[in-house]
Amino acid sequence: MKKIKLLLLSIISILLITLSSCKEKVNPETVITESQYKNPNIVIIYADDLGYGEMGVYGATELETPNLDKLANGGLRFTNGYASSATCTPSRYALLTGIYPWRNKNAKILPGTAPLIIDTAQTTIPKMLKKQGYYSGIVGKWHLGLGTGNVNWNERISPGPNEVGFDYSHILAATQDRVPTVYIENGQVVNLDPNDPIAVDYDKNFEGEPTGIENPEMLKMKWHHGHNNSIVNGIPRIGFMKGGEAAKWVDEDMADYFLADAQEYVKKHKGEPFFLYYALQQPHVPRTPHPRFVGKSGMGPRGDVIVEADWVVGEFIKTLEAEGLLENTLIVFSSDNGPVVNDGYYDDSEEKLGNHQPAGPLRGGKYSLFEAGTRVPFFTYWKGKISPGVSDAMVSQLDLFSSLAALVGSAESTDDSKELLDVFLGKSGAGRNELVIEATSRTAFRKGDWAMIPPYKGPAVNTQVKIELANASDYQLYNLDEDIAQQNNQANSNPEKLQEMITAYEAIRGTQNSEIEQLELK
Ligand code: NG6
Ligand code: CA
C-alpha cells in the first residue's frame, strides 16, 4: 500500500513538473529561443554633442537625466569610452565602418550638399548584420553625405544610407543647422510638393530669398557666428535653400517625429532580428525643445533639449519593454563628440549654464584634442545579460563593428576595430591598450593611462566657441590616472615615456603629417 502511495505521488509530481514546464514553453511572452539569444536585436542610440559630464551617472548635478541614468545604472557604464573624433562626421564614419576616420580625407564636417563618403563597396555594421539575417534601419541624423555630386533633391537621392546597408532610412541629411531642412525617407524627401522643387547651394543665395544676415527682423533665434544664410522657421542656417515649403521640418517637433518613427520601426520588425541606429539630434544647435520641455532644465534651450533627449530615450525603452524585447536587445548609448556651449547661436547657453560642467572633469570640448573632445558618455545595456556595473576599460566606438560581428557569429572585423565583445558585455575588463583620437584633421594618442598630443600650429583656443583646441608648439604628455584634467604636461620631465608614446603612435598613424587643415568656424 505504502509503495503504491509513493508511486502515485511520484507520478503526480512528474506530471506537475512536466505541466509547469509545458506552460512556460507555450507562453510567448517568456520564450526566448536559442536563435534569439544568438541574434539579439541591436540598438545604438547616439546623441549629438553630449558631453562626458551631462548625465547624472557621470556626475552632473545641475541637470536631471533620470531615464538615461536608470538605463546606465542597469547596464555597464564606461568611464573610458571614446568617440573616434571630436566632430560628428568622422565619428559616425568610424562607428559604421570600423575604420579610423583619419584614413579617409573626406571624413570631416560636411556641408549638406556633400557626396556620400562611405564607399558603397565598403563593409559597414548594417551590411555585416544583413549577412547574419538582420534587418537594419537608421532613424535620425546622417551627416555622412548623400549622392555622388550634385544632388537633385526632387528625385530619389542615392547613394545614401540604403546603399551602404540600411534596409530602412529616415534621416536628416546633415545637421539641424544645415540645409536642406527636410526629412528624407528611403531617399525621398518627405512631403515634397513637385510644384515647389527644392534647390540647395552652399556658395550663393537664390535671388530674392531672405538670409540671416540681411533680414534680422525675421529671426526668432539670432546667429552668433556663421549660421547666417537661409532662414527656416525663423532660424538662420548654414547654406542656402529654396522651395520645399511643405517638406520643411518643424524644429520643435523633431524629437517627437523621430521617436514615433523609431517606435514604429521596433513594432514593425520585432519578429526578426533587427538593428536600429537611432541618431538623436540633441543637444546640437539650433536647440529647439518642444514647448513641453521649455524651461524644464532652468538652463535655457541647451539644458532643455538634454531633458528632452532623456525623455525620448525613456519613451523608446518603454516601447522595447512593452513589446517584450528588452531581454533580447543589446542597447549601446553614446555621443558623437564632446560638448560645446555656444556653437553659433545666441541661445542663452552660456548665460544660463550656471554650475553645470558639460565636460565633467575633462579639459577641452568639441573640436578639441584634449579629453573632452572624444571621451563621452558610453554604456551598454542588456536586461538579464549584462550585469550592472562600471568599467574603466578603454573602448572606442570604432570597436563596435568587430564586437557586434562577434556577437552575431560573424567573422568580419577590421584592423582598426578591436573585438571587445566580452568587455562590452562586462565579462572582461581588458579593453584596448591604445587608441588614436582625431579632432578636425589632427590626431593624438592614448595608451595605457597616458595621453600624448603632438605639436600643431593654430590657436590654442577657438574664441568663438571658447574651447581649448590643444594646439601647442611642443608635445604634450599627460598621465590621465593622476591628472584627468590634463593640467600637468610631463613631456619635458618624462622624455622616455614621451618617446615610447611617439613610437607607438607613429606605428599606427605614420610619421606626423604636417598638412593639417585649420579649423574654420565661419
Ligand atoms: C560647425 C558649425 C557648428 C556645427 C559644426 C558641426 C559654424 C559657425 N559652426 O562648422 O555649429 O554645425 O560645424 O557639428 O558653422 S557636428 O557635431 O555635426 O560635427
Ligand atoms: Ca556632433
Coordinates of C-alpha atoms and ligand atoms in Angstrom, one line a residue:
M1 CA 0.0 0.0 0.0
K2 CA 2.8 2.4 1.0
K3 CA 4.6 1.6 -2.2
I4 CA 1.5 2.4 -4.3
K5 CA 1.1 5.7 -2.5
L6 CA 4.7 6.6 -3.2
L7 CA 4.4 5.6 -6.8
L8 CA 1.2 7.7 -7.2
L9 CA 2.9 10.7 -5.5
S10 CA 5.9 10.5 -7.9
I11 CA 3.7 10.2 -10.9
I12 CA 1.7 13.2 -9.8
S13 CA 4.9 15.3 -9.2
I14 CA 6.4 14.3 -12.6
L15 CA 3.1 15.3 -14.2
L16 CA 3.1 18.6 -12.3
I17 CA 6.7 19.4 -13.4
T18 CA 6.0 18.5 -17.0
L19 CA 2.9 20.6 -17.0
S20 CA 4.6 23.6 -15.5
S21 CA 7.5 23.4 -18.0
C22 CA 4.9 23.0 -20.8
K23 CA 3.2 26.1 -19.6
E24 CA 6.4 28.0 -19.8
K25 CA 7.0 26.8 -23.3
V26 CA 3.6 27.9 -24.6
N27 CA 3.7 31.3 -23.1
P28 CA 5.0 33.5 -25.9
E29 CA 6.0 36.3 -23.5
T30 CA 8.6 34.2 -21.7
V31 CA 10.0 32.2 -24.5
I32 CA 13.5 33.2 -25.6
T33 CA 14.6 30.8 -28.2
E34 CA 18.1 29.7 -28.9
S35 CA 18.3 31.7 -32.1
Q36 CA 17.1 34.9 -30.3
Y37 CA 19.9 34.6 -27.9
K38 CA 22.3 34.2 -30.8
N39 CA 20.7 37.1 -32.7
P40 CA 19.6 39.7 -30.3
N41 CA 18.3 43.0 -31.6
I42 CA 20.9 45.7 -31.5
V43 CA 20.1 49.3 -30.9
I44 CA 22.7 52.1 -31.0
I45 CA 21.3 55.4 -29.5
Y46 CA 23.7 58.2 -30.5
A47 CA 23.5 61.7 -29.1
D48 CA 24.9 64.7 -30.9
D49 CA 27.4 66.8 -28.9
L50 CA 26.5 65.3 -25.4
G51 CA 29.5 65.8 -23.1
Y52 CA 31.1 63.5 -20.6
G53 CA 29.5 65.4 -17.6
E54 CA 25.9 65.7 -18.8
M55 CA 24.2 62.7 -17.2
G56 CA 23.6 62.2 -13.5
V57 CA 25.5 59.0 -13.6
Y58 CA 28.5 60.8 -15.0
G59 CA 28.4 63.4 -12.2
A60 CA 26.0 66.0 -13.5
T61 CA 24.4 67.8 -10.5
E62 CA 22.6 70.7 -12.2
L63 CA 20.8 68.6 -14.8
E64 CA 18.4 65.7 -14.4
T65 CA 18.6 62.7 -16.7
P66 CA 16.6 60.1 -14.9
N67 CA 15.9 57.8 -17.9
L68 CA 19.5 57.7 -19.1
D69 CA 20.7 57.3 -15.5
K70 CA 18.3 54.3 -14.9
L71 CA 19.5 52.7 -18.1
A72 CA 23.2 53.3 -17.4
N73 CA 22.8 52.1 -13.9
G74 CA 21.1 48.9 -15.1
G75 CA 23.9 48.3 -17.6
L76 CA 27.6 48.7 -18.0
R77 CA 28.9 52.2 -17.9
F78 CA 32.3 53.0 -19.3
T79 CA 34.5 55.8 -17.8
N80 CA 37.0 55.5 -20.7
G81 CA 34.6 55.3 -23.6
Y82 CA 35.6 57.2 -26.7
A83 CA 34.1 58.6 -29.9
S84 CA 36.6 58.3 -32.7
S85 CA 36.6 62.1 -33.3
A86 CA 35.8 65.4 -31.7
T87 CA 33.3 66.2 -34.5
C88 CA 30.4 64.4 -36.0
T89 CA 31.1 63.1 -39.5
P90 CA 34.3 61.4 -38.7
S91 CA 32.9 59.7 -35.6
R92 CA 29.9 58.4 -37.5
Y93 CA 32.1 57.2 -40.3
A94 CA 34.2 55.2 -37.8
L95 CA 31.2 53.9 -35.9
L96 CA 29.6 52.4 -39.0
T97 CA 32.7 51.2 -40.8
G98 CA 35.1 50.3 -38.0
I99 CA 37.8 52.3 -39.7
Y100 CA 39.7 55.2 -38.3
P101 CA 38.3 58.4 -39.8
W102 CA 41.7 59.9 -40.4
R103 CA 42.3 57.2 -43.1
N104 CA 39.6 58.9 -45.1
K105 CA 40.4 62.5 -46.0
N106 CA 36.7 63.2 -46.7
A107 CA 35.7 62.4 -43.2
K108 CA 35.4 65.9 -41.9
I109 CA 32.4 68.2 -41.0
L110 CA 30.3 68.0 -44.2
P111 CA 28.0 70.6 -45.8
G112 CA 24.5 69.4 -46.6
T113 CA 25.5 69.0 -50.3
A114 CA 28.5 66.7 -49.8
P115 CA 28.6 63.4 -51.6
L116 CA 28.4 60.1 -49.6
I117 CA 31.8 59.4 -48.0
I118 CA 31.3 55.7 -47.4
D119 CA 32.2 53.7 -50.4
T120 CA 29.2 51.5 -51.4
A121 CA 31.6 48.6 -51.7
Q122 CA 32.9 49.1 -48.2
T123 CA 31.7 46.9 -45.3
T124 CA 29.6 48.5 -42.6
I125 CA 27.8 47.4 -39.5
P126 CA 24.4 47.0 -41.2
K127 CA 25.9 45.2 -44.2
M128 CA 27.7 42.8 -41.9
L129 CA 24.5 42.2 -39.9
K130 CA 22.5 41.7 -43.1
K131 CA 24.6 38.6 -43.8
Q132 CA 23.6 37.2 -40.4
G133 CA 19.9 37.7 -41.2
Y134 CA 19.3 41.1 -39.7
Y135 CA 17.0 43.9 -40.9
S136 CA 18.7 47.3 -40.4
G137 CA 17.4 50.8 -40.0
I138 CA 18.6 54.3 -39.3
V139 CA 16.3 57.0 -37.8
G140 CA 17.7 60.5 -37.2
K141 CA 20.9 62.3 -38.1
W142 CA 23.0 61.0 -41.0
H143 CA 25.8 63.6 -41.9
L144 CA 27.8 61.2 -44.0
G145 CA 27.0 62.8 -47.3
L146 CA 24.4 61.8 -50.0
G147 CA 24.7 61.2 -53.7
T148 CA 27.8 61.4 -55.8
G149 CA 27.9 65.1 -56.7
N150 CA 25.1 67.4 -57.4
V151 CA 22.1 66.0 -55.6
N152 CA 18.7 66.5 -57.2
W153 CA 16.6 66.7 -54.0
N154 CA 13.4 66.3 -56.1
E155 CA 14.3 62.8 -57.2
R156 CA 15.3 59.7 -55.3
I157 CA 18.5 60.6 -53.6
S158 CA 21.2 58.0 -54.0
P159 CA 23.6 56.6 -52.9
G160 CA 22.8 57.1 -49.2
P161 CA 22.1 55.0 -46.1
N162 CA 20.1 52.5 -48.1
E163 CA 23.1 51.9 -50.4
V164 CA 25.6 51.2 -47.5
G165 CA 23.5 48.5 -45.8
F166 CA 20.4 50.1 -44.2
D167 CA 17.1 48.5 -45.3
Y168 CA 15.2 51.4 -44.0
S169 CA 16.3 55.1 -43.5
H170 CA 14.5 58.1 -42.2
I171 CA 17.0 60.9 -41.8
L172 CA 18.0 64.5 -41.7
A173 CA 20.8 64.9 -44.3
A174 CA 23.4 66.7 -42.3
T175 CA 22.8 68.7 -39.1
Q176 CA 19.9 70.6 -37.8
D177 CA 21.6 73.9 -38.6
R178 CA 22.4 73.0 -42.2
V179 CA 20.1 73.0 -45.2
P180 CA 18.2 71.1 -46.6
T181 CA 15.9 71.3 -43.6
V182 CA 13.7 68.4 -44.7
Y183 CA 13.3 64.7 -43.7
I184 CA 14.4 62.1 -46.2
E185 CA 12.8 58.6 -46.0
N186 CA 14.5 55.9 -48.1
G187 CA 16.0 58.5 -50.4
Q188 CA 12.8 60.6 -50.9
V189 CA 12.1 64.0 -49.4
V190 CA 9.1 63.6 -47.2
N191 CA 6.1 65.7 -48.2
L192 CA 7.8 67.2 -51.2
D193 CA 5.4 69.1 -53.5
P194 CA 6.6 68.6 -57.1
N195 CA 5.3 72.1 -57.8
D196 CA 7.7 73.6 -55.3
P197 CA 11.0 71.9 -56.0
I198 CA 14.0 72.1 -53.6
A199 CA 17.3 73.8 -54.6
V200 CA 20.3 73.9 -52.3
D201 CA 23.5 75.8 -52.6
Y202 CA 26.3 76.3 -50.1
D203 CA 28.1 79.1 -52.1
K204 CA 25.5 81.5 -53.2
N205 CA 21.9 82.5 -52.3
F206 CA 18.9 82.2 -54.6
E207 CA 17.6 85.5 -55.8
G208 CA 15.0 87.2 -53.6
E209 CA 15.5 84.7 -50.7
P210 CA 15.9 86.1 -47.2
T211 CA 19.0 85.5 -45.2
G212 CA 20.0 85.7 -41.6
I213 CA 22.5 88.5 -42.4
E214 CA 20.1 90.6 -44.4
N215 CA 16.8 90.0 -42.6
P216 CA 17.5 90.1 -38.9
E217 CA 13.9 91.1 -38.4
M218 CA 12.7 87.6 -39.5
L219 CA 14.7 85.8 -36.8
K220 CA 13.4 84.1 -33.7
M221 CA 16.9 82.9 -32.9
K222 CA 19.9 85.1 -33.6
W223 CA 23.2 83.9 -35.0
H224 CA 26.4 84.4 -33.1
H225 CA 28.9 83.2 -35.7
G226 CA 28.2 81.5 -39.0
H227 CA 24.6 80.4 -39.4
N228 CA 23.5 83.5 -41.3
N229 CA 22.4 82.0 -44.6
S230 CA 18.8 80.9 -45.4
I231 CA 16.1 81.4 -42.7
V232 CA 13.9 78.4 -41.9
N233 CA 11.3 78.7 -39.2
G234 CA 12.8 81.9 -38.1
I235 CA 16.2 80.2 -37.6
P236 CA 19.1 81.2 -39.8
R237 CA 21.0 78.2 -41.2
I238 CA 24.3 77.2 -42.8
G239 CA 23.7 77.1 -46.6
F240 CA 21.1 78.4 -49.0
M241 CA 17.8 76.7 -49.8
K242 CA 14.9 77.5 -52.0
G243 CA 11.5 75.8 -52.3
G244 CA 10.2 72.7 -50.5
E245 CA 8.0 74.7 -48.2
A246 CA 5.6 71.8 -47.4
A247 CA 8.5 69.5 -46.7
K248 CA 10.4 71.7 -44.2
W249 CA 10.6 70.2 -40.8
V250 CA 9.3 71.9 -37.6
D251 CA 12.4 72.0 -35.4
E252 CA 10.4 71.8 -32.1
D253 CA 8.7 68.6 -33.4
M254 CA 11.8 66.8 -34.5
A255 CA 12.3 64.8 -31.3
D256 CA 8.7 63.6 -31.3
Y257 CA 8.9 62.9 -35.0
F258 CA 12.0 60.7 -34.9
L259 CA 10.8 59.0 -31.7
A260 CA 7.5 58.0 -33.2
D261 CA 9.4 56.5 -36.2
A262 CA 11.9 54.6 -34.0
Q263 CA 9.0 53.2 -32.0
E264 CA 7.1 52.2 -35.2
Y265 CA 10.3 50.6 -36.6
V266 CA 10.6 48.4 -33.5
K267 CA 7.0 47.3 -33.6
K268 CA 7.2 46.5 -37.3
H269 CA 10.4 44.5 -37.1
K270 CA 10.1 42.8 -33.7
G271 CA 9.5 39.5 -35.5
E272 CA 13.0 39.3 -36.9
P273 CA 16.5 40.2 -35.6
F274 CA 16.8 43.9 -36.2
F275 CA 19.4 46.6 -35.9
L276 CA 18.4 50.2 -35.2
Y277 CA 20.8 53.1 -35.4
Y278 CA 18.8 55.8 -33.6
A279 CA 20.8 59.1 -34.1
L280 CA 19.3 61.8 -31.9
Q281 CA 19.8 65.5 -32.9
Q282 CA 20.2 66.8 -29.4
P283 CA 21.9 68.9 -27.9
H284 CA 23.4 70.1 -31.2
V285 CA 22.5 73.6 -32.4
P286 CA 19.9 75.0 -33.0
R287 CA 18.5 73.9 -29.7
T288 CA 14.8 73.8 -30.2
P289 CA 13.0 71.9 -27.4
H290 CA 9.3 71.1 -27.8
P291 CA 7.2 73.6 -25.8
R292 CA 6.7 70.7 -23.2
F293 CA 10.3 71.0 -22.3
V294 CA 10.9 74.7 -22.5
G295 CA 12.1 75.9 -19.1
K296 CA 12.4 72.4 -17.7
S297 CA 16.2 72.5 -17.1
G298 CA 16.5 76.1 -15.9
M299 CA 19.5 76.2 -18.1
G300 CA 17.9 77.5 -21.3
P301 CA 17.4 75.6 -24.5
R302 CA 20.6 73.6 -24.3
G303 CA 19.6 72.1 -21.0
D304 CA 16.0 71.7 -22.1
V305 CA 16.9 69.6 -25.1
I306 CA 19.1 67.4 -23.0
V307 CA 16.0 66.8 -20.8
E308 CA 14.0 66.2 -24.0
A309 CA 16.6 63.7 -25.2
D310 CA 16.4 61.9 -21.9
W311 CA 12.6 61.7 -22.1
V312 CA 12.9 60.4 -25.7
V313 CA 15.2 57.6 -24.6
G314 CA 12.8 56.7 -21.7
E315 CA 9.9 56.5 -24.1
F316 CA 11.8 54.5 -26.6
I317 CA 12.8 52.0 -23.9
K318 CA 9.2 51.7 -22.8
T319 CA 8.3 50.6 -26.3
L320 CA 11.0 47.9 -26.2
E321 CA 9.6 46.8 -22.8
A322 CA 6.0 46.8 -24.0
E323 CA 6.9 44.7 -27.0
G324 CA 8.7 42.2 -24.7
L325 CA 12.0 42.9 -26.4
L326 CA 14.2 44.2 -23.5
E327 CA 15.7 40.8 -22.6
N328 CA 16.6 40.3 -26.2
T329 CA 18.0 43.6 -27.2
L330 CA 21.5 44.9 -26.7
I331 CA 21.4 48.7 -26.3
V332 CA 24.5 50.9 -26.8
F333 CA 24.3 54.5 -25.9
S334 CA 27.0 57.1 -26.7
S335 CA 27.6 60.6 -28.2
D336 CA 29.4 61.5 -31.4
N337 CA 31.7 64.1 -29.8
G338 CA 32.2 66.2 -26.7
P339 CA 30.2 69.3 -25.6
V340 CA 30.1 72.8 -26.9
V341 CA 28.2 75.6 -25.2
N342 CA 27.9 78.4 -27.7
D343 CA 28.1 76.7 -31.1
G344 CA 26.9 79.6 -33.2
Y345 CA 23.6 81.0 -31.9
Y346 CA 22.6 83.3 -29.1
D347 CA 20.5 80.7 -27.2
D348 CA 21.3 81.6 -23.5
S349 CA 23.6 78.5 -23.3
E350 CA 26.4 80.5 -21.8
E351 CA 24.3 82.8 -19.7
K352 CA 22.3 80.1 -18.1
L353 CA 24.9 77.4 -17.8
G354 CA 25.3 78.1 -14.1
N355 CA 27.5 75.5 -12.3
H356 CA 26.9 72.8 -15.0
Q357 CA 30.1 71.4 -16.4
P358 CA 29.3 69.8 -19.7
A359 CA 32.7 68.1 -19.9
G360 CA 32.7 67.0 -16.3
P361 CA 36.3 67.0 -15.0
L362 CA 37.8 66.8 -18.5
R363 CA 39.7 69.5 -20.4
G364 CA 38.6 70.9 -23.8
G365 CA 35.3 70.1 -25.6
K366 CA 34.0 69.5 -29.1
Y367 CA 36.7 70.2 -31.8
S368 CA 39.5 69.6 -29.2
L369 CA 42.3 67.0 -28.9
F370 CA 42.0 67.3 -25.1
E371 CA 40.0 64.5 -23.5
A372 CA 36.6 66.3 -23.6
G373 CA 36.6 66.2 -27.4
T374 CA 36.3 62.4 -27.6
R375 CA 35.8 60.9 -24.2
V376 CA 32.0 60.7 -24.0
P377 CA 29.1 59.0 -22.2
F378 CA 29.2 55.4 -23.3
F379 CA 27.2 52.5 -21.8
T380 CA 25.8 49.1 -22.8
Y381 CA 22.5 47.7 -21.5
W382 CA 21.0 44.3 -22.0
K383 CA 18.4 43.2 -19.4
G384 CA 19.4 39.9 -17.8
K385 CA 22.5 39.6 -19.9
I386 CA 24.8 42.4 -18.8
S387 CA 25.3 42.8 -15.1
P388 CA 25.0 46.4 -13.8
G389 CA 28.4 47.9 -13.3
V390 CA 31.1 50.4 -14.2
S391 CA 34.0 49.6 -16.4
D392 CA 37.3 51.6 -16.6
A393 CA 38.3 49.6 -19.7
M394 CA 39.3 51.8 -22.7
V395 CA 36.8 51.2 -25.5
S396 CA 36.1 53.2 -28.7
Q397 CA 33.0 53.4 -30.8
L398 CA 35.4 52.1 -33.5
D399 CA 35.3 48.7 -31.7
L400 CA 31.6 48.2 -32.2
F401 CA 32.0 46.8 -35.7
S402 CA 34.1 43.8 -34.8
S403 CA 32.5 43.3 -31.4
L404 CA 28.9 43.3 -32.8
A405 CA 30.2 40.9 -35.5
A406 CA 31.4 38.5 -32.8
L407 CA 28.1 38.8 -31.0
V408 CA 26.1 37.7 -34.0
G409 CA 28.6 35.0 -35.1
S410 CA 30.2 36.9 -38.0
A411 CA 33.9 36.6 -38.6
E412 CA 34.1 40.1 -40.0
S413 CA 36.5 42.6 -38.5
T414 CA 38.7 45.4 -39.5
D415 CA 42.3 46.2 -38.4
D416 CA 41.2 49.3 -36.6
S417 CA 38.2 47.9 -34.8
K418 CA 39.1 45.7 -31.8
E419 CA 36.9 42.8 -31.0
L420 CA 35.9 43.6 -27.4
L421 CA 32.6 41.8 -27.1
D422 CA 33.4 40.5 -23.6
V423 CA 34.3 44.0 -22.5
F424 CA 31.1 45.4 -23.8
L425 CA 29.2 42.6 -22.1
G426 CA 31.0 43.1 -18.8
K427 CA 32.8 39.7 -18.9
S428 CA 36.2 41.2 -19.2
G429 CA 37.9 44.3 -18.1
A430 CA 40.7 44.1 -20.7
G431 CA 39.8 46.9 -23.2
R432 CA 42.1 48.4 -25.7
N433 CA 45.6 49.4 -24.8
E434 CA 46.0 52.2 -27.3
L435 CA 43.8 54.5 -29.4
V436 CA 44.4 57.3 -31.9
I437 CA 41.9 60.1 -31.5
E438 CA 41.0 62.8 -34.0
A439 CA 39.9 66.4 -34.0
T440 CA 39.4 68.5 -37.1
S441 CA 42.1 66.5 -39.0
R442 CA 44.7 66.5 -36.2
T443 CA 45.3 63.3 -34.2
A444 CA 46.6 62.4 -30.8
F445 CA 47.3 59.2 -28.9
R446 CA 46.1 57.4 -25.8
K447 CA 48.0 54.4 -24.5
G448 CA 47.5 52.9 -21.0
D449 CA 47.0 55.8 -18.6
W450 CA 48.8 58.3 -20.9
A451 CA 47.7 60.8 -23.4
M452 CA 50.1 62.3 -25.9
I453 CA 49.3 65.3 -28.2
P454 CA 51.8 66.2 -30.9
P455 CA 52.5 69.8 -31.7
Y456 CA 50.1 71.6 -34.0
K457 CA 50.0 75.0 -35.5
G458 CA 46.9 77.1 -34.8
P459 CA 45.3 78.9 -32.0
A460 CA 45.3 77.4 -28.5
V461 CA 41.7 78.4 -28.1
N462 CA 38.9 78.8 -30.5
T463 CA 37.5 82.1 -29.2
Q464 CA 34.1 81.7 -31.0
V465 CA 33.2 78.5 -29.1
K466 CA 35.6 79.2 -26.2
I467 CA 37.2 75.8 -26.4
E468 CA 40.9 74.9 -25.9
L469 CA 41.8 73.0 -29.1
A470 CA 45.1 71.6 -27.7
N471 CA 47.3 73.3 -30.3
A472 CA 50.8 73.9 -29.0
S473 CA 54.3 74.3 -30.4
D474 CA 55.6 71.3 -28.3
Y475 CA 54.5 67.8 -27.5
Q476 CA 52.1 67.4 -24.6
L477 CA 52.1 64.3 -22.3
Y478 CA 49.6 63.7 -19.5
N479 CA 49.1 60.9 -17.1
L480 CA 45.3 60.7 -17.0
D481 CA 45.2 58.4 -14.0
E482 CA 46.5 61.1 -11.7
D483 CA 45.7 64.1 -13.9
I484 CA 42.4 63.6 -15.6
A485 CA 42.1 67.4 -16.2
Q486 CA 45.4 67.4 -18.2
Q487 CA 47.0 70.2 -16.2
N488 CA 50.5 68.8 -15.8
N489 CA 52.4 68.4 -19.1
Q490 CA 55.1 65.8 -18.5
A491 CA 56.6 65.9 -21.9
N492 CA 59.8 67.5 -20.6
S493 CA 60.0 65.7 -17.3
N494 CA 59.4 62.2 -18.7
P495 CA 61.2 62.0 -22.1
E496 CA 61.3 58.2 -22.0
K497 CA 57.6 58.0 -21.8
L498 CA 57.1 60.6 -24.4
Q499 CA 59.4 58.7 -26.8
E500 CA 57.6 55.4 -26.1
M501 CA 54.3 57.2 -26.9
I502 CA 55.5 58.8 -30.1
T503 CA 56.9 55.5 -31.3
A504 CA 53.7 53.6 -30.6
Y505 CA 51.6 56.4 -32.1
E506 CA 53.6 56.6 -35.3
A507 CA 53.5 52.8 -35.7
I508 CA 49.7 53.3 -36.3
R509 CA 49.5 56.8 -37.7
G510 CA 52.7 57.0 -39.6
T511 CA 55.1 59.9 -39.2
Q512 CA 53.4 63.2 -38.3
N513 CA 51.6 64.7 -41.3
S514 CA 52.3 68.5 -41.4
E515 CA 49.4 69.2 -43.8
I516 CA 46.8 69.9 -41.2
E517 CA 43.7 71.9 -42.1
Q518 CA 42.9 74.7 -39.7
L519 CA 39.5 74.6 -38.1
E520 CA 37.4 77.3 -39.6
L521 CA 34.1 78.0 -38.0
K522 CA 32.6 80.6 -40.3
Ligands
NG6_1 C1 30.5 74.0 -37.5 C2 29.3 74.8 -37.1 C3 28.7 74.3 -35.8 C4 28.3 72.8 -36.1 C5 29.5 72.0 -36.5 C6 29.3 70.6 -36.9 C7 29.5 77.2 -37.8 C8 30.0 78.5 -37.3 N1 29.7 76.2 -36.9 O1 31.1 74.5 -38.6 O2 27.5 75.0 -35.5 O3 27.3 72.7 -37.0 O4 30.1 72.7 -37.7 O5 28.9 69.9 -35.8 O6 29.1 77.0 -38.9 S1 28.9 68.4 -35.8 O7 28.6 67.9 -34.5 O8 28.0 67.9 -36.8 O9 30.3 68.0 -36.1
CA2 CA 28.2 66.2 -33.0

